[in-house]
CSV table of C-alpha atoms in Angstrom, one decimal:
chain,number,residue,atom,x,y,z
A,1,MET,CA,174.7,119.7,130.2
A,2,SER,CA,173.2,115.9,129.6
A,3,LEU,CA,172.0,114.8,126.8
A,4,ALA,CA,168.7,112.2,126.0
A,5,LEU,CA,171.2,109.4,124.9
A,6,ASP,CA,171.8,107.6,127.4
A,7,SER,CA,175.7,107.5,128.6
A,8,ALA,CA,176.5,103.6,127.9
A,9,ALA,CA,175.6,104.8,124.1
A,10,GLN,CA,177.0,107.8,124.3
A,11,ASP,CA,180.0,105.7,124.9
A,12,LEU,CA,180.1,102.9,122.8
A,13,LEU,CA,179.3,105.5,119.6
A,14,PHE,CA,181.7,108.0,120.7
A,15,ARG,CA,184.0,109.0,123.7
A,16,GLU,CA,185.3,104.9,124.0
A,17,ALA,CA,185.0,103.9,120.4
A,18,HIS,CA,188.6,104.0,118.4
A,19,THR,CA,189.9,103.4,114.8
A,20,ALA,CA,191.2,99.9,115.2
A,21,ASN,CA,194.4,99.1,113.5
A,22,THR,CA,194.8,95.3,114.7
A,23,PHE,CA,192.0,92.9,115.3
A,24,SER,CA,190.8,89.9,116.3
A,25,ASP,CA,190.4,86.5,114.8
A,26,GLU,CA,186.4,86.6,115.8
A,27,PRO,CA,184.7,86.8,112.2
A,28,VAL,CA,182.4,89.2,111.1
A,29,THR,CA,178.8,87.8,110.1
A,30,ASP,CA,176.6,88.9,106.8
A,31,GLU,CA,173.8,89.2,109.7
A,32,GLN,CA,175.7,91.7,111.7
A,33,ILE,CA,176.6,94.2,108.5
A,34,GLN,CA,173.0,93.7,108.0
A,35,ALA,CA,171.6,94.6,110.8
A,36,VAL,CA,174.0,97.9,111.1
A,37,TYR,CA,172.5,98.7,107.3
A,38,ASP,CA,168.6,98.4,109.1
A,39,LEU,CA,169.5,100.8,111.6
A,40,VAL,CA,171.7,103.5,109.7
A,41,LYS,CA,169.6,103.6,106.7
A,42,TYR,CA,166.9,105.9,108.7
A,43,ALA,CA,169.6,108.5,108.7
A,44,PRO,CA,168.6,111.3,106.6
A,45,THR,CA,169.8,112.4,103.0
A,46,ALA,CA,169.2,115.4,100.4
A,47,PHE,CA,165.7,113.9,98.9
A,48,ASN,CA,166.2,110.4,100.3
A,49,GLN,CA,168.8,109.9,97.9
A,50,SER,CA,170.5,107.0,99.7
A,51,PRO,CA,173.9,106.8,97.2
A,52,LEU,CA,175.8,104.6,99.9
A,53,ARG,CA,176.7,101.2,97.9
A,54,ILE,CA,178.9,98.6,99.9
A,55,VAL,CA,181.2,96.2,98.7
A,56,LEU,CA,182.5,93.2,101.4
A,57,ILE,CA,185.3,91.4,100.5
A,58,ARG,CA,184.9,88.3,101.5
A,59,SER,CA,186.9,86.0,99.2
A,60,GLU,CA,190.7,85.5,99.6
A,61,GLU,CA,190.6,85.9,96.2
A,62,ALA,CA,189.3,89.6,96.4
A,63,ARG,CA,191.7,90.3,98.7
A,64,GLU,CA,194.4,89.4,97.3
A,65,ARG,CA,193.1,91.7,94.7
A,66,LEU,CA,192.3,94.4,97.1
A,67,ALA,CA,195.8,94.2,99.3
A,68,PRO,CA,198.2,95.7,96.6
A,69,LEU,CA,195.9,98.5,95.6
A,70,MET,CA,195.9,99.7,99.4
A,71,ALA,CA,198.8,102.3,100.6
A,72,GLU,CA,201.8,100.5,101.9
A,73,GLY,CA,200.5,101.3,106.0
A,74,ASN,CA,197.1,100.3,105.2
A,75,ARG,CA,198.0,96.9,103.8
A,76,GLU,CA,199.0,94.7,106.5
A,77,LYS,CA,195.4,95.4,108.2
A,78,THR,CA,193.6,95.5,105.4
A,79,ARG,CA,194.9,91.9,105.0
A,80,ASN,CA,194.5,90.9,108.4
A,81,ALA,CA,190.7,92.1,109.7
A,82,PRO,CA,187.8,90.1,109.9
A,83,LEU,CA,185.8,92.2,106.9
A,84,VAL,CA,186.8,94.9,105.0
A,85,ALA,CA,184.2,97.2,103.2
A,86,ILE,CA,184.5,99.2,100.2
A,87,LEU,CA,182.1,102.6,100.8
A,88,ALA,CA,181.0,103.8,97.4
A,89,THR,CA,178.1,106.4,95.7
A,90,ASP,CA,176.5,105.1,93.1
A,91,ASN,CA,176.1,108.5,90.5
A,92,GLU,CA,172.8,107.0,89.1
A,93,PHE,CA,171.3,107.1,92.2
A,94,HIS,CA,168.9,109.4,90.7
A,95,GLU,CA,167.0,106.5,88.7
A,96,GLU,CA,166.0,105.6,92.4
A,97,LEU,CA,164.4,108.5,93.2
A,98,PRO,CA,160.8,108.4,92.2
A,99,GLU,CA,161.2,105.2,94.7
A,100,LEU,CA,162.6,106.9,97.2
A,101,PHE,CA,161.4,109.8,97.4
A,102,PRO,CA,157.5,109.8,97.0
A,103,HIS,CA,156.6,113.2,97.8
A,104,PHE,CA,158.3,115.2,95.6
A,105,PRO,CA,158.3,111.9,92.4
A,106,GLN,CA,160.2,115.2,89.6
A,107,ALA,CA,163.1,115.4,91.8
A,108,LYS,CA,164.9,113.3,89.5
A,109,ASP,CA,163.8,115.4,86.4
A,110,VAL,CA,163.9,118.5,88.2
A,111,PHE,CA,167.1,118.9,90.1
A,112,PHE,CA,169.3,115.4,88.9
A,113,THR,CA,169.5,115.3,85.1
A,114,GLU,CA,173.5,116.3,85.0
A,115,ARG,CA,175.9,113.8,85.5
A,116,PRO,CA,178.3,116.2,87.8
A,117,VAL,CA,174.8,117.7,89.8
A,118,ARG,CA,175.0,113.9,90.7
A,119,GLU,CA,178.5,113.3,91.4
A,120,LYS,CA,179.2,116.1,93.9
A,121,SER,CA,175.3,115.1,95.3
A,122,ALA,CA,176.6,111.9,95.6
A,123,ALA,CA,179.9,112.6,97.6
A,124,LEU,CA,178.0,114.5,100.0
A,125,ASN,CA,175.5,112.2,100.7
A,126,GLY,CA,177.9,108.9,100.7
A,127,SER,CA,180.0,110.8,102.7
A,128,LEU,CA,177.2,111.3,105.4
A,129,GLN,CA,176.1,107.6,105.1
A,130,ALA,CA,179.6,106.9,105.4
A,131,GLY,CA,179.2,108.6,109.0
A,132,TYR,CA,176.4,107.0,109.5
A,133,PHE,CA,177.8,103.9,109.5
A,134,ILE,CA,180.9,103.9,110.8
A,135,LEU,CA,178.6,104.6,114.2
A,136,GLY,CA,176.4,101.7,112.8
A,137,ILE,CA,179.9,99.4,113.1
A,138,ARG,CA,180.2,100.8,116.8
A,139,ALA,CA,176.5,100.3,117.4
A,140,ALA,CA,177.2,96.7,116.6
A,141,GLY,CA,179.5,96.3,119.0
A,142,LEU,CA,182.5,96.1,116.5
A,143,ALA,CA,185.4,98.5,116.0
A,144,ALA,CA,186.2,100.6,112.5
A,145,GLY,CA,189.0,101.2,110.5
A,146,PRO,CA,188.2,103.9,107.7
A,147,MET,CA,190.9,104.4,105.3
A,148,THR,CA,191.5,106.8,102.4
A,149,GLY,CA,195.1,106.1,101.7
A,150,PHE,CA,194.3,103.6,98.2
A,151,ASP,CA,194.5,103.5,94.6
A,152,PHE,CA,191.0,105.2,94.0
A,153,ALA,CA,191.2,104.9,90.4
A,154,GLY,CA,192.8,100.8,91.0
A,155,VAL,CA,190.0,100.0,92.9
A,156,GLN,CA,187.1,101.6,90.9
A,157,LYS,CA,188.6,99.4,87.9
A,158,GLU,CA,188.7,96.1,90.2
A,159,PHE,CA,185.7,96.2,92.0
A,160,LEU,CA,183.1,98.9,91.2
A,161,ASP,CA,182.3,100.6,87.6
A,162,GLY,CA,182.2,103.8,85.8
A,163,ASP,CA,179.0,104.7,87.6
A,164,HIS,CA,180.3,104.0,90.6
A,165,THR,CA,182.8,106.3,92.5
A,166,PRO,CA,184.6,105.1,96.0
A,167,LEU,CA,184.7,107.3,99.3
A,168,MET,CA,186.8,104.8,101.7
A,169,ILE,CA,187.6,101.5,103.0
A,170,VAL,CA,186.4,100.2,106.4
A,171,ASN,CA,188.5,97.5,107.9
A,172,ILE,CA,185.4,96.2,110.4
A,173,GLY,CA,186.5,93.3,113.6
A,174,LYS,CA,187.0,93.2,117.2
A,175,PRO,CA,189.8,95.1,118.2
A,176,GLY,CA,193.1,93.3,119.1
A,177,GLU,CA,196.3,93.6,120.7
A,178,GLY,CA,197.4,97.3,120.0
A,179,ALA,CA,194.7,98.2,118.0
A,180,SER,CA,194.5,101.9,119.0
A,181,TYR,CA,196.8,105.1,119.0
A,182,PRO,CA,196.2,107.0,122.7
A,183,ARG,CA,193.1,109.7,122.0
A,184,SER,CA,194.3,112.5,120.3
A,185,PRO,CA,193.3,115.8,120.9
A,186,ARG,CA,190.1,117.5,119.7
A,187,LEU,CA,189.8,121.3,118.6
A,188,PRO,CA,188.2,123.3,121.5
A,189,TYR,CA,184.4,124.5,121.2
A,190,GLU,CA,185.9,127.9,120.2
A,191,GLN,CA,187.5,127.3,117.1
A,192,VAL,CA,184.9,125.2,115.9
A,193,VAL,CA,181.8,126.9,116.7
A,194,THR,CA,181.5,130.8,116.1
A,195,THR,CA,177.9,132.8,117.0
A,196,VAL,CA,176.8,135.7,114.5
B,1,MET,CA,170.2,89.9,115.1
B,2,SER,CA,170.5,92.5,118.1
B,3,LEU,CA,173.1,95.1,118.4
B,4,ALA,CA,175.0,96.1,120.9
B,5,LEU,CA,172.8,99.5,120.7
B,6,ASP,CA,170.6,100.3,123.4
B,7,SER,CA,167.2,99.8,121.9
B,8,ALA,CA,165.9,103.5,123.1
B,9,ALA,CA,169.1,104.8,121.8
B,10,GLN,CA,168.8,103.2,118.3
B,11,ASP,CA,165.0,104.6,118.2
B,12,LEU,CA,166.3,107.8,119.2
B,13,LEU,CA,169.2,108.2,116.8
B,14,PHE,CA,167.7,106.5,113.7
B,15,ARG,CA,164.1,104.5,113.6
B,16,GLU,CA,162.0,107.6,115.4
B,17,ALA,CA,164.2,110.7,114.2
B,18,HIS,CA,162.8,112.2,111.2
B,19,THR,CA,164.2,115.6,109.7
B,20,ALA,CA,161.8,117.9,110.8
B,21,ASN,CA,160.5,121.2,108.7
B,22,THR,CA,158.9,122.8,111.5
B,23,PHE,CA,159.9,123.4,115.0
B,24,SER,CA,158.2,124.5,118.4
B,25,ASP,CA,159.2,127.9,120.0
B,26,GLU,CA,161.4,126.1,122.6
B,27,PRO,CA,164.7,127.4,121.9
B,28,VAL,CA,168.1,125.5,121.5
B,29,THR,CA,171.1,126.7,123.6
B,30,ASP,CA,174.2,127.3,123.6
B,31,GLU,CA,175.0,125.0,126.2
B,32,GLN,CA,173.1,122.5,123.9
B,33,ILE,CA,175.4,122.6,121.0
B,34,GLN,CA,177.9,122.5,122.9
B,35,ALA,CA,176.9,119.1,124.7
B,36,VAL,CA,176.8,118.3,121.0
B,37,TYR,CA,180.4,119.2,120.0
B,38,ASP,CA,181.9,117.8,123.2
B,39,LEU,CA,180.1,114.1,122.1
B,40,VAL,CA,180.5,114.4,118.5
B,41,LYS,CA,184.1,115.3,118.4
B,42,TYR,CA,185.5,112.1,119.0
B,43,ALA,CA,184.3,110.1,115.8
B,44,PRO,CA,186.9,109.9,113.4
B,45,THR,CA,188.4,112.0,110.7
B,46,ALA,CA,191.1,111.5,108.1
B,47,PHE,CA,194.1,112.2,110.3
B,48,ASN,CA,192.1,113.3,112.4
B,49,GLN,CA,191.8,116.6,110.9
B,50,SER,CA,188.5,117.6,112.1
B,51,PRO,CA,187.9,120.1,109.3
B,52,LEU,CA,184.0,121.2,110.3
B,53,ARG,CA,183.2,124.5,111.6
B,54,ILE,CA,179.4,125.8,112.3
B,55,VAL,CA,178.3,129.2,112.2
B,56,LEU,CA,175.1,129.9,114.8
B,57,ILE,CA,173.1,132.2,113.4
B,58,ARG,CA,171.4,133.4,116.6
B,59,SER,CA,170.8,137.4,115.4
B,60,GLU,CA,168.3,138.5,114.1
B,61,GLU,CA,170.3,140.6,111.3
B,62,ALA,CA,172.5,137.7,110.6
B,63,ARG,CA,168.9,135.5,109.6
B,64,GLU,CA,167.8,138.3,107.6
B,65,ARG,CA,170.7,138.1,106.0
B,66,LEU,CA,170.7,134.4,105.5
B,67,ALA,CA,167.0,134.3,104.7
B,68,PRO,CA,167.1,135.3,101.1
B,69,LEU,CA,170.2,133.2,100.2
B,70,MET,CA,168.0,130.4,101.0
B,71,ALA,CA,166.3,128.3,98.2
B,72,GLU,CA,162.2,129.7,98.5
B,73,GLY,CA,161.3,126.4,99.7
B,74,ASN,CA,163.6,126.4,102.6
B,75,ARG,CA,163.3,130.4,103.5
B,76,GLU,CA,160.1,130.3,105.8
B,77,LYS,CA,161.3,127.7,108.1
B,78,THR,CA,164.9,129.0,107.8
B,79,ARG,CA,163.1,132.1,109.4
B,80,ASN,CA,161.5,130.3,112.0
B,81,ALA,CA,163.9,127.7,113.3
B,82,PRO,CA,165.1,128.2,117.1
B,83,LEU,CA,168.3,127.6,115.7
B,84,VAL,CA,169.9,127.6,112.1
B,85,ALA,CA,173.7,126.3,111.8
B,86,ILE,CA,175.8,126.7,108.9
B,87,LEU,CA,178.0,123.7,108.7
B,88,ALA,CA,181.5,124.5,106.4
B,89,THR,CA,184.7,123.1,105.8
B,90,ASP,CA,188.0,125.2,106.7
B,91,ASN,CA,190.1,124.3,103.7
B,92,GLU,CA,193.5,125.2,106.1
B,93,PHE,CA,192.8,122.7,108.6
B,94,HIS,CA,196.5,121.2,108.0
B,95,GLU,CA,197.6,124.0,109.9
B,96,GLU,CA,196.2,121.8,113.1
B,97,LEU,CA,197.6,118.9,111.9
B,98,PRO,CA,201.3,119.0,113.8
B,99,GLU,CA,198.3,119.6,117.2
B,100,LEU,CA,196.1,116.8,116.2
B,101,PHE,CA,197.8,114.2,115.0
B,102,PRO,CA,201.0,113.8,117.4
B,103,HIS,CA,201.6,110.3,115.8
B,104,PHE,CA,202.8,111.8,112.8
B,105,PRO,CA,203.4,115.6,112.7
B,106,GLN,CA,204.9,115.5,109.1
B,107,ALA,CA,201.3,115.1,107.7
B,108,LYS,CA,200.6,118.5,106.9
B,109,ASP,CA,203.8,118.7,104.7
B,110,VAL,CA,203.8,115.2,103.0
B,111,PHE,CA,200.1,115.2,102.3
B,112,PHE,CA,198.5,118.5,102.6
B,113,THR,CA,200.6,121.3,100.9
B,114,GLU,CA,198.2,121.5,97.4
B,115,ARG,CA,195.1,123.3,97.9
B,116,PRO,CA,193.1,121.3,95.8
B,117,VAL,CA,194.2,118.0,98.0
B,118,ARG,CA,192.7,119.3,101.3
B,119,GLU,CA,189.5,120.9,99.5
B,120,LYS,CA,188.9,116.9,98.4
B,121,SER,CA,190.0,115.8,102.1
B,122,ALA,CA,187.6,118.5,103.9
B,123,ALA,CA,184.8,117.8,101.8
B,124,LEU,CA,184.9,113.9,102.8
B,125,ASN,CA,185.8,114.4,106.2
B,126,GLY,CA,183.9,117.4,107.2
B,127,SER,CA,180.6,115.6,105.2
B,128,LEU,CA,181.5,112.7,108.1
B,129,GLN,CA,181.6,115.1,110.9
B,130,ALA,CA,178.0,116.2,109.8
B,131,GLY,CA,177.1,113.0,109.9
B,132,TYR,CA,177.7,112.7,113.3
B,133,PHE,CA,176.4,116.2,114.1
B,134,ILE,CA,173.3,115.4,112.5
B,135,LEU,CA,173.4,112.4,115.1
B,136,GLY,CA,174.7,114.4,118.2
B,137,ILE,CA,171.5,116.9,117.4
B,138,ARG,CA,169.4,113.9,117.9
B,139,ALA,CA,171.2,112.9,120.9
B,140,ALA,CA,170.6,116.6,122.2
B,141,GLY,CA,166.8,115.3,122.0
B,142,LEU,CA,166.3,117.7,119.2
B,143,ALA,CA,165.4,117.5,115.8
B,144,ALA,CA,167.9,118.1,112.8
B,145,GLY,CA,166.2,120.2,109.1
B,146,PRO,CA,169.5,119.8,106.9
B,147,MET,CA,169.6,121.6,103.8
B,148,THR,CA,171.2,122.1,100.7
B,149,GLY,CA,168.9,124.2,98.8
B,150,PHE,CA,170.8,127.8,99.0
B,151,ASP,CA,173.0,130.0,97.5
B,152,PHE,CA,176.3,128.5,98.7
B,153,ALA,CA,178.6,131.7,97.0
B,154,GLY,CA,176.6,134.1,98.6
B,155,VAL,CA,176.6,131.9,102.2
B,156,GLN,CA,179.9,131.9,101.7
B,157,LYS,CA,180.3,135.4,101.2
B,158,GLU,CA,178.0,136.6,103.6
B,159,PHE,CA,179.1,134.5,106.8
B,160,LEU,CA,182.8,132.9,105.9
B,161,ASP,CA,185.8,133.7,104.0
B,162,GLY,CA,187.9,132.2,101.0
B,163,ASP,CA,189.5,129.5,103.0
B,164,HIS,CA,186.0,127.7,103.7
B,165,THR,CA,183.4,126.1,101.9
B,166,PRO,CA,179.9,125.5,102.8
B,167,LEU,CA,179.0,122.1,103.4
B,168,MET,CA,174.7,122.1,104.5
B,169,ILE,CA,172.6,124.6,106.1
B,170,VAL,CA,170.7,122.9,109.0
B,171,ASN,CA,167.7,124.1,111.4
B,172,ILE,CA,168.2,122.8,114.8
B,173,GLY,CA,165.2,122.6,117.5
B,174,LYS,CA,162.3,120.9,119.2
B,175,PRO,CA,159.5,119.6,116.2
B,176,GLY,CA,156.5,121.2,115.8
B,177,GLU,CA,153.3,120.4,114.5
B,178,GLY,CA,153.4,118.6,111.3
B,179,ALA,CA,157.3,118.5,111.2
B,180,SER,CA,157.8,115.4,108.9
B,181,TYR,CA,156.8,113.8,106.0
B,182,PRO,CA,155.9,110.0,106.5
B,183,ARG,CA,159.1,107.9,106.7
B,184,SER,CA,159.6,107.2,102.9
B,185,PRO,CA,160.5,104.0,101.9
B,186,ARG,CA,164.9,102.8,102.0
B,187,LEU,CA,166.6,100.7,99.7
B,188,PRO,CA,166.9,97.1,100.6
B,189,TYR,CA,170.1,95.7,101.6
B,190,GLU,CA,170.4,93.2,98.7
B,191,GLN,CA,170.8,96.2,96.7
B,192,VAL,CA,172.9,98.0,98.9
B,193,VAL,CA,175.4,95.5,99.6
B,194,THR,CA,177.5,93.2,97.5
B,195,THR,CA,179.8,90.4,98.4
B,196,VAL,CA,182.8,89.6,96.5
């Protein structure tokens, strides 16, 4: 069964791409991240709510604040990655809905008046967008190293505010020597997909 | 700034793709869904935990059980889509970890002994995989119509079990007449990405 997506793109995004744990020294520019965003921003979220927010760690000072908040096994690679991005949700995303979802400008007041509802929706849709972003990094010819091993409350306190919840932190760059584990097994189709 | 991903692939997955609300009569085959899975299964999850599970609604009987559980605005399109998929998480994913993450077979017992921890990790990583799956549907030349407007408890009771949590339901097919809204605006880069 052949897909509509060409084979080189399949390899770039999925088959030949690997999570990177070491990186080369080549910098990652703001222009590259903007190109990634300008591509993946089109992928869908519920009510086009687009709750993902991204904090790029560029200064040495910010990186030194972040490193101790990482789990020990993630500390060195986060210190050395060309670029580190904190992915978070904006739990007040509903303020943008009248502009983002002009087909139904009442959505803000019909569905999203309660903060716990917004947090749950932002977690789901922000995670969808995190998936799109990881593939977008690969689309730029870069490797991603997504991590959830860090002090979530500490990262929120140091880099965000009470309206933003961290989702994950992603190291970004060209892979270095021995960047990846060998490919781990995947579940067989029959174990994942059932039909009724 | 040009990306490594070729322009046709960018269009297919992101720029020219739209959420579909109506579909043509052309069927979606199991072979197509298997091809999608065999591509997107390689995209990353934490500890390669791969918690996404998919239930394909094929029989008329199953579709008639599902339709009344959909929000009214989603009912007709779910009745008429060529294929409907329930995306869910397996909250007992840790049972597969010794096989899925051979670099650290202790992960199951070190990190995932508690059910609430597993549920949270499965929600995040299953949502990442839902994002990969939606792009995979597009990679197959099909359109996706993801929905969260349905009775979650009812869908869990009718189609899953206590160990599986619904994430979303996705209509799948070739787009029909008037399938999509005009493209809604996206947030500007400066509103989404900040640098420290």
